[in-house]
Structures are given as C-alpha cells and as structure tokens.
Amino acid sequence: AQSVTQLGSHVSVSEGALVLLRCNYSSSVPPYLFWYVQYPNQGLQLLLKYTTGATLVKGINGFEAEFKKSETSFHLTKPSAHMSDAAEYFCAVSEGGGRGSTLGRLYFGRGTQLTVWP
Amino acid sequence: DGGITQSPKYLFRKEGQNVTLSCEQNLNHDAMYWYRQDPGQGLRLIYYSQIVNDFQKGDIAEGYSVSREKKESFPLTVTSAQKNPTAFYLCASSIRQGNHEQYFGPGTRLTVT
C-alpha cells in the first residue's frame, strides 16, 4: 500500500508570505500525485496534479508543486499567500493501474490546515 | 451543471438506527467512492465501485454497506454495527478507476447520539 506524509498538520503564514506545504510519499511504481483543497464543511477541490512529463506543475489560484523523484516529494507552494487561501490541504498519491485493477486508488495524507494572518 | 450531489448536508440519528446517505453524479463516471473524514485523520476509503452492480471494500468497510444499481447512484448505509458513525462522509467519482483525479461531492455530516 502507498503512504503519504504531510509534514505539519498546521501551517501559519502572513498575508503576502510564501506558502510551503510539504508532502512525501512512498510508492513502488511511478505515482500520480495530487493536491486537493477543502474549505470548511465542503468537499475537496482539485488544485493540481502530476501524471507524467514536466515535474513542475501549475494549478489553480496561483499554486504550484514540483515532483522530485529522488526525494519522493511533491511539495505545494504559492509565492504570496492570500486570506482566501486559508483552508485544509490534502496531498494524495495514486499508483499505476487500469480498469479492473485494484491499483490506481487514491491514498490521502492527513491534511495540513493553512492559516493566513492579515 | 455536471457534478456530484450528496444529501442531506446534515443528518442526525439515534444510536442503533441504520441511516442511508445519498450520492448522485451526472458526470457519466464509471467509478464511485465513499470516504470517511475525521479530524486529523485525512480521508479513509470505505467502499468503491468500478462499474454498475460491482463494488469492493475499502480500508474501513466494517459497519457499512453500499449498492450500485445505477451508474449515477452510489448510496451508503451506515448500520448500527458501526461503532463510531459520527463523521463527515464524502462521496467521489472518477471517469474510471485508475489514475484520473476524483471529483468530490459537498459531503454529509452525520451525527449519531
């Protein structure tokens, strides 16, 4: 089974500061990687994903993440935090697989709550 | 608009009662999933279904049951056998099981007293 570790259950930044949310994974095969955001009492919304190709992935709301195979990491960054970025962020990994396979399910980290101070 | 709907948003039940959570999608997705979310524990997979009339247990299936009689519907029943049913339940779907992203519904918060 895959595992996903999000370092830091809570991260606080000032408005305008760099946002860095860390994610490390374990996978025996090349993974697909995802970041989701969740606002209070809502479902999850996809921020960005890495499948193949360019290792620096850009997502919505100014977020981006870089896949580093050697470090088994997929950290999420945003150059300048905004008050509206306050939410919980989840990293997820999906191993290879196709129709009819038990592979390809998503494994989620425990989440990182981002607080943005004015 | 295409999407996933879950109803109701909030649900209250007495201990010992079964309760069914609704999940409907109009995205024409083959695969559907149920997750349970508790504070600080992320999302844990309860059941998933790759195709109509087929479903598999996830990591925490005990005390839950599902059906997949229609492509667009994947209801979850929380039975009285579930020891700690109070949680936030999320339904998701994907084009097919594999490496595609999952789309999530708004969730149902179940409180059992």
PDB file of N, CA and C in Angstrom, chain B residues 9-70:
ATOM      1  N   LYS B   9     -27.199  17.549   3.822  1.00  0.00           N
ATOM      2  CA  LYS B   9     -25.940  18.139   4.243  1.00  0.00           C
ATOM      3  C   LYS B   9     -25.624  17.752   5.690  1.00  0.00           C
ATOM      4  N   TYR B  10     -26.646  17.777   6.529  1.00  0.00           N
ATOM      5  CA  TYR B  10     -26.509  17.398   7.943  1.00  0.00           C
ATOM      6  C   TYR B  10     -27.552  16.327   8.248  1.00  0.00           C
ATOM      7  N   LEU B  11     -27.150  15.334   9.027  1.00  0.00           N
ATOM      8  CA  LEU B  11     -28.039  14.226   9.344  1.00  0.00           C
ATOM      9  C   LEU B  11     -27.829  13.837  10.806  1.00  0.00           C
ATOM     10  N   PHE B  12     -28.940  13.682  11.505  1.00  0.00           N
ATOM     11  CA  PHE B  12     -28.874  13.306  12.913  1.00  0.00           C
ATOM     12  C   PHE B  12     -29.663  12.007  13.101  1.00  0.00           C
ATOM     13  N   ARG B  13     -29.063  11.091  13.842  1.00  0.00           N
ATOM     14  CA  ARG B  13     -29.733   9.815  14.100  1.00  0.00           C
ATOM     15  C   ARG B  13     -29.454   9.371  15.524  1.00  0.00           C
ATOM     16  N   LYS B  14     -30.366   8.534  15.994  1.00  0.00           N
ATOM     17  CA  LYS B  14     -30.180   7.921  17.295  1.00  0.00           C
ATOM     18  C   LYS B  14     -29.332   6.669  17.146  1.00  0.00           C
ATOM     19  N   GLU B  15     -28.587   6.376  18.170  1.00  0.00           N
ATOM     20  CA  GLU B  15     -27.764   5.168  18.176  1.00  0.00           C
ATOM     21  C   GLU B  15     -28.648   3.946  17.962  1.00  0.00           C
ATOM     22  N   GLY B  16     -28.161   3.013  17.149  1.00  0.00           N
ATOM     23  CA  GLY B  16     -28.908   1.787  16.894  1.00  0.00           C
ATOM     24  C   GLY B  16     -29.747   1.823  15.627  1.00  0.00           C
ATOM     25  N   GLN B  17     -29.850   2.987  15.001  1.00  0.00           N
ATOM     26  CA  GLN B  17     -30.620   3.115  13.763  1.00  0.00           C
ATOM     27  C   GLN B  17     -29.694   3.052  12.560  1.00  0.00           C
ATOM     28  N   ASN B  18     -30.154   2.395  11.522  1.00  0.00           N
ATOM     29  CA  ASN B  18     -29.438   2.456  10.255  1.00  0.00           C
ATOM     30  C   ASN B  18     -29.778   3.777   9.564  1.00  0.00           C
ATOM     31  N   VAL B  19     -28.850   4.286   8.768  1.00  0.00           N
ATOM     32  CA  VAL B  19     -29.097   5.510   8.026  1.00  0.00           C
ATOM     33  C   VAL B  19     -28.422   5.405   6.659  1.00  0.00           C
ATOM     34  N   THR B  20     -29.111   5.928   5.647  1.00  0.00           N
ATOM     35  CA  THR B  20     -28.573   5.861   4.285  1.00  0.00           C
ATOM     36  C   THR B  20     -28.238   7.262   3.787  1.00  0.00           C
ATOM     37  N   LEU B  21     -27.002   7.405   3.294  1.00  0.00           N
ATOM     38  CA  LEU B  21     -26.529   8.662   2.727  1.00  0.00           C
ATOM     39  C   LEU B  21     -26.593   8.564   1.209  1.00  0.00           C
ATOM     40  N   SER B  22     -27.110   9.610   0.612  1.00  0.00           N
ATOM     41  CA  SER B  22     -27.297   9.613  -0.830  1.00  0.00           C
ATOM     42  C   SER B  22     -26.098  10.220  -1.548  1.00  0.00           C
ATOM     43  N   CYS B  23     -25.759   9.673  -2.709  1.00  0.00           N
ATOM     44  CA  CYS B  23     -24.740  10.221  -3.591  1.00  0.00           C
ATOM     45  C   CYS B  23     -25.172  10.011  -5.029  1.00  0.00           C
ATOM     46  N   GLU B  24     -25.285  11.108  -5.763  1.00  0.00           N
ATOM     47  CA  GLU B  24     -25.688  11.054  -7.163  1.00  0.00           C
ATOM     48  C   GLU B  24     -24.697  11.864  -8.001  1.00  0.00           C
ATOM     49  N   GLN B  25     -24.334  11.323  -9.185  1.00  0.00           N
ATOM     50  CA  GLN B  25     -23.459  12.078 -10.078  1.00  0.00           C
ATOM     51  C   GLN B  25     -24.025  12.046 -11.500  1.00  0.00           C
ATOM     52  N   ASN B  26     -23.858  13.163 -12.198  1.00  0.00           N
ATOM     53  CA  ASN B  26     -24.301  13.244 -13.595  1.00  0.00           C
ATOM     54  C   ASN B  26     -23.121  13.515 -14.517  1.00  0.00           C
ATOM     55  N   LEU B  27     -21.957  13.011 -14.114  1.00  0.00           N
ATOM     56  CA  LEU B  27     -20.731  13.190 -14.886  1.00  0.00           C
ATOM     57  C   LEU B  27     -20.468  12.022 -15.825  1.00  0.00           C
ATOM     58  N   ASN B  28     -21.325  11.034 -15.778  1.00  0.00           N
ATOM     59  CA  ASN B  28     -21.150   9.817 -16.571  1.00  0.00           C
ATOM     60  C   ASN B  28     -19.867   9.070 -16.208  1.00  0.00           C
ATOM     61  N   HIS B  29     -19.501   9.158 -14.946  1.00  0.00           N
ATOM     62  CA  HIS B  29     -18.304   8.468 -14.470  1.00  0.00           C
ATOM     63  C   HIS B  29     -18.608   7.023 -14.124  1.00  0.00           C
ATOM     64  N   ASP B  30     -17.636   6.160 -14.415  1.00  0.00           N
ATOM     65  CA  ASP B  30     -17.810   4.745 -14.085  1.00  0.00           C
ATOM     66  C   ASP B  30     -17.569   4.462 -12.608  1.00  0.00           C
ATOM     67  N   ALA B  31     -16.536   5.079 -12.050  1.00  0.00           N
ATOM     68  CA  ALA B  31     -16.101   4.735 -10.696  1.00  0.00           C
ATOM     69  C   ALA B  31     -16.653   5.710  -9.671  1.00  0.00           C
ATOM     70  N   MET B  32     -17.027   5.171  -8.529  1.00  0.00           N
ATOM     71  CA  MET B  32     -17.509   5.998  -7.433  1.00  0.00           C
ATOM     72  C   MET B  32     -16.915   5.496  -6.119  1.00  0.00           C
ATOM     73  N   TYR B  33     -16.800   6.407  -5.153  1.00  0.00           N
ATOM     74  CA  TYR B  33     -16.084   6.120  -3.913  1.00  0.00           C
ATOM     75  C   TYR B  33     -16.807   6.748  -2.726  1.00  0.00           C
ATOM     76  N   TRP B  34     -16.663   6.123  -1.578  1.00  0.00           N
ATOM     77  CA  TRP B  34     -17.106   6.708  -0.318  1.00  0.00           C
ATOM     78  C   TRP B  34     -15.914   6.788   0.632  1.00  0.00           C
ATOM     79  N   TYR B  35     -15.763   7.994   1.231  1.00  0.00           N
ATOM     80  CA  TYR B  35     -14.714   8.220   2.212  1.00  0.00           C
ATOM     81  C   TYR B  35     -15.339   8.698   3.520  1.00  0.00           C
ATOM     82  N   ARG B  36     -14.629   8.425   4.562  1.00  0.00           N
ATOM     83  CA  ARG B  36     -14.979   8.967   5.867  1.00  0.00           C
ATOM     84  C   ARG B  36     -13.850   9.909   6.277  1.00  0.00           C
ATOM     85  N   GLN B  37     -14.222  11.073   6.814  1.00  0.00           N
ATOM     86  CA  GLN B  37     -13.229  12.038   7.240  1.00  0.00           C
ATOM     87  C   GLN B  37     -13.435  12.366   8.716  1.00  0.00           C
ATOM     88  N   ASP B  38     -12.403  12.182   9.511  1.00  0.00           N
ATOM     89  CA  ASP B  38     -12.382  12.552  10.914  1.00  0.00           C
ATOM     90  C   ASP B  38     -11.245  13.543  11.119  1.00  0.00           C
ATOM     91  N   PRO B  39     -11.375  14.444  12.057  1.00  0.00           N
ATOM     92  CA  PRO B  39     -10.340  15.463  12.272  1.00  0.00           C
ATOM     93  C   PRO B  39      -8.956  14.850  12.440  1.00  0.00           C
ATOM     94  N   GLY B  40      -7.983  15.351  11.672  1.00  0.00           N
ATOM     95  CA  GLY B  40      -6.605  14.910  11.802  1.00  0.00           C
ATOM     96  C   GLY B  40      -6.293  13.550  11.210  1.00  0.00           C
ATOM     97  N   GLN B  41      -7.280  12.924  10.570  1.00  0.00           N
ATOM     98  CA  GLN B  41      -7.028  11.584  10.028  1.00  0.00           C
ATOM     99  C   GLN B  41      -7.102  11.515   8.512  1.00  0.00           C
ATOM    100  N   GLY B  42      -7.317  12.633   7.872  1.00  0.00           N
ATOM    101  CA  GLY B  42      -7.407  12.596   6.422  1.00  0.00           C
ATOM    102  C   GLY B  42      -8.662  11.877   5.973  1.00  0.00           C
ATOM    103  N   LEU B  43      -8.606  11.329   4.769  1.00  0.00           N
ATOM    104  CA  LEU B  43      -9.744  10.597   4.207  1.00  0.00           C
ATOM    105  C   LEU B  43      -9.441   9.103   4.208  1.00  0.00           C
ATOM    106  N   ARG B  44     -10.389   8.346   4.688  1.00  0.00           N
ATOM    107  CA  ARG B  44     -10.240   6.895   4.691  1.00  0.00           C
ATOM    108  C   ARG B  44     -11.318   6.276   3.811  1.00  0.00           C
ATOM    109  N   LEU B  45     -10.891   5.338   2.971  1.00  0.00           N
ATOM    110  CA  LEU B  45     -11.783   4.752   1.974  1.00  0.00           C
ATOM    111  C   LEU B  45     -12.676   3.692   2.601  1.00  0.00           C
ATOM    112  N   ILE B  46     -13.983   3.826   2.382  1.00  0.00           N
ATOM    113  CA  ILE B  46     -14.942   2.877   2.926  1.00  0.00           C
ATOM    114  C   ILE B  46     -15.276   1.808   1.891  1.00  0.00           C
ATOM    115  N   TYR B  47     -15.795   2.224   0.758  1.00  0.00           N
ATOM    116  CA  TYR B  47     -16.147   1.340  -0.345  1.00  0.00           C
ATOM    117  C   TYR B  47     -15.872   2.064  -1.655  1.00  0.00           C
ATOM    118  N   TYR B  48     -15.679   1.280  -2.714  1.00  0.00           N
ATOM    119  CA  TYR B  48     -15.592   1.861  -4.034  1.00  0.00           C
ATOM    120  C   TYR B  48     -16.235   0.928  -5.044  1.00  0.00           C
ATOM    121  N   SER B  49     -16.609   1.525  -6.156  1.00  0.00           N
ATOM    122  CA  SER B  49     -17.291   0.771  -7.209  1.00  0.00           C
ATOM    123  C   SER B  49     -16.716   1.180  -8.554  1.00  0.00           C
ATOM    124  N   GLN B  50     -16.304   0.190  -9.328  1.00  0.00           N
ATOM    125  CA  GLN B  50     -15.730   0.481 -10.649  1.00  0.00           C
ATOM    126  C   GLN B  50     -16.796   0.502 -11.739  1.00  0.00           C
ATOM    127  N   ILE B  51     -17.906  -0.179 -11.474  1.00  0.00           N
ATOM    128  CA  ILE B  51     -18.912  -0.321 -12.518  1.00  0.00           C
ATOM    129  C   ILE B  51     -20.227  -0.717 -11.854  1.00  0.00           C
ATOM    130  N   VAL B  52     -21.312  -0.543 -12.560  1.00  0.00           N
ATOM    131  CA  VAL B  52     -22.626  -0.886 -12.023  1.00  0.00           C
ATOM    132  C   VAL B  52     -22.651  -2.340 -11.564  1.00  0.00           C
ATOM    133  N   ASN B  53     -23.323  -2.566 -10.445  1.00  0.00           N
ATOM    134  CA  ASN B  53     -23.511  -3.896  -9.859  1.00  0.00           C
ATOM    135  C   ASN B  53     -22.213  -4.530  -9.375  1.00  0.00           C
ATOM    136  N   ASP B  54     -21.218  -3.714  -9.141  1.00  0.00           N
ATOM    137  CA  ASP B  54     -19.949  -4.222  -8.613  1.00  0.00           C
ATOM    138  C   ASP B  54     -19.386  -3.214  -7.632  1.00  0.00           C
ATOM    139  N   PHE B  55     -18.882  -3.688  -6.500  1.00  0.00           N
ATOM    140  CA  PHE B  55     -18.237  -2.800  -5.542  1.00  0.00           C
ATOM    141  C   PHE B  55     -17.287  -3.619  -4.672  1.00  0.00           C
ATOM    142  N   GLN B  56     -16.310  -2.929  -4.106  1.00  0.00           N
ATOM    143  CA  GLN B  56     -15.295  -3.575  -3.273  1.00  0.00           C
ATOM    144  C   GLN B  56     -15.142  -2.824  -1.961  1.00  0.00           C
ATOM    145  N   LYS B  57     -14.736  -3.564  -0.941  1.00  0.00           N
ATOM    146  CA  LYS B  57     -14.465  -2.951   0.349  1.00  0.00           C
ATOM    147  C   LYS B  57     -13.186  -2.133   0.289  1.00  0.00           C
ATOM    148  N   GLY B  58     -13.207  -1.021   1.015  1.00  0.00           N
ATOM    149  CA  GLY B  58     -12.011  -0.232   1.199  1.00  0.00           C
ATOM    150  C   GLY B  58     -11.332  -0.604   2.498  1.00  0.00           C
ATOM    151  N   ASP B  59     -10.711   0.373   3.127  1.00  0.00           N
ATOM    152  CA  ASP B  59      -9.932   0.096   4.335  1.00  0.00           C
ATOM    153  C   ASP B  59     -10.773  -0.015   5.605  1.00  0.00           C
ATOM    154  N   ILE B  60     -11.958   0.599   5.603  1.00  0.00           N
ATOM    155  CA  ILE B  60     -12.757   0.629   6.834  1.00  0.00           C
ATOM    156  C   ILE B  60     -14.215   0.290   6.540  1.00  0.00           C
ATOM    157  N   ALA B  61     -14.468  -0.817   5.875  1.00  0.00           N
ATOM    158  CA  ALA B  61     -15.816  -1.177   5.422  1.00  0.00           C
ATOM    159  C   ALA B  61     -16.719  -1.720   6.535  1.00  0.00           C
ATOM    160  N   GLU B  62     -16.168  -2.146   7.634  1.00  0.00           N
ATOM    161  CA  GLU B  62     -16.985  -2.769   8.683  1.00  0.00           C
ATOM    162  C   GLU B  62     -18.035  -1.805   9.204  1.00  0.00           C
ATOM    163  N   GLY B  63     -19.294  -2.284   9.221  1.00  0.00           N
ATOM    164  CA  GLY B  63     -20.386  -1.453   9.704  1.00  0.00           C
ATOM    165  C   GLY B  63     -21.041  -0.599   8.632  1.00  0.00           C
ATOM    166  N   TYR B  64     -20.588  -0.757   7.393  1.00  0.00           N
ATOM    167  CA  TYR B  64     -21.143  -0.012   6.258  1.00  0.00           C
ATOM    168  C   TYR B  64     -21.596  -0.978   5.167  1.00  0.00           C
ATOM    169  N   SER B  65     -22.543  -0.515   4.346  1.00  0.00           N
ATOM    170  CA  SER B  65     -22.913  -1.275   3.167  1.00  0.00           C
ATOM    171  C   SER B  65     -23.246  -0.303   2.046  1.00  0.00           C
ATOM    172  N   VAL B  66     -23.122  -0.788   0.802  1.00  0.00           N
ATOM    173  CA  VAL B  66     -23.391   0.051  -0.366  1.00  0.00           C
ATOM    174  C   VAL B  66     -24.136  -0.760  -1.417  1.00  0.00           C
ATOM    175  N   SER B  67     -24.646  -0.059  -2.400  1.00  0.00           N
ATOM    176  CA  SER B  67     -25.220  -0.698  -3.583  1.00  0.00           C
ATOM    177  C   SER B  67     -24.867   0.167  -4.785  1.00  0.00           C
ATOM    178  N   ARG B  68     -24.849  -0.448  -5.958  1.00  0.00           N
ATOM    179  CA  ARG B  68     -24.585   0.302  -7.191  1.00  0.00           C
ATOM    180  C   ARG B  68     -25.491  -0.270  -8.283  1.00  0.00           C
ATOM    181  N   GLU B  69     -26.761   0.054  -8.165  1.00  0.00           N
ATOM    182  CA  GLU B  69     -27.750  -0.441  -9.118  1.00  0.00           C
ATOM    183  C   GLU B  69     -27.828   0.427 -10.366  1.00  0.00           C
ATOM    184  N   LYS B  70     -27.413   1.672 -10.241  1.00  0.00           N
ATOM    185  CA  LYS B  70     -27.404   2.597 -11.369  1.00  0.00           C
ATOM    186  C   LYS B  70     -26.049   3.275 -11.457  1.00  0.00           C
TER     187      LYS B  70
END
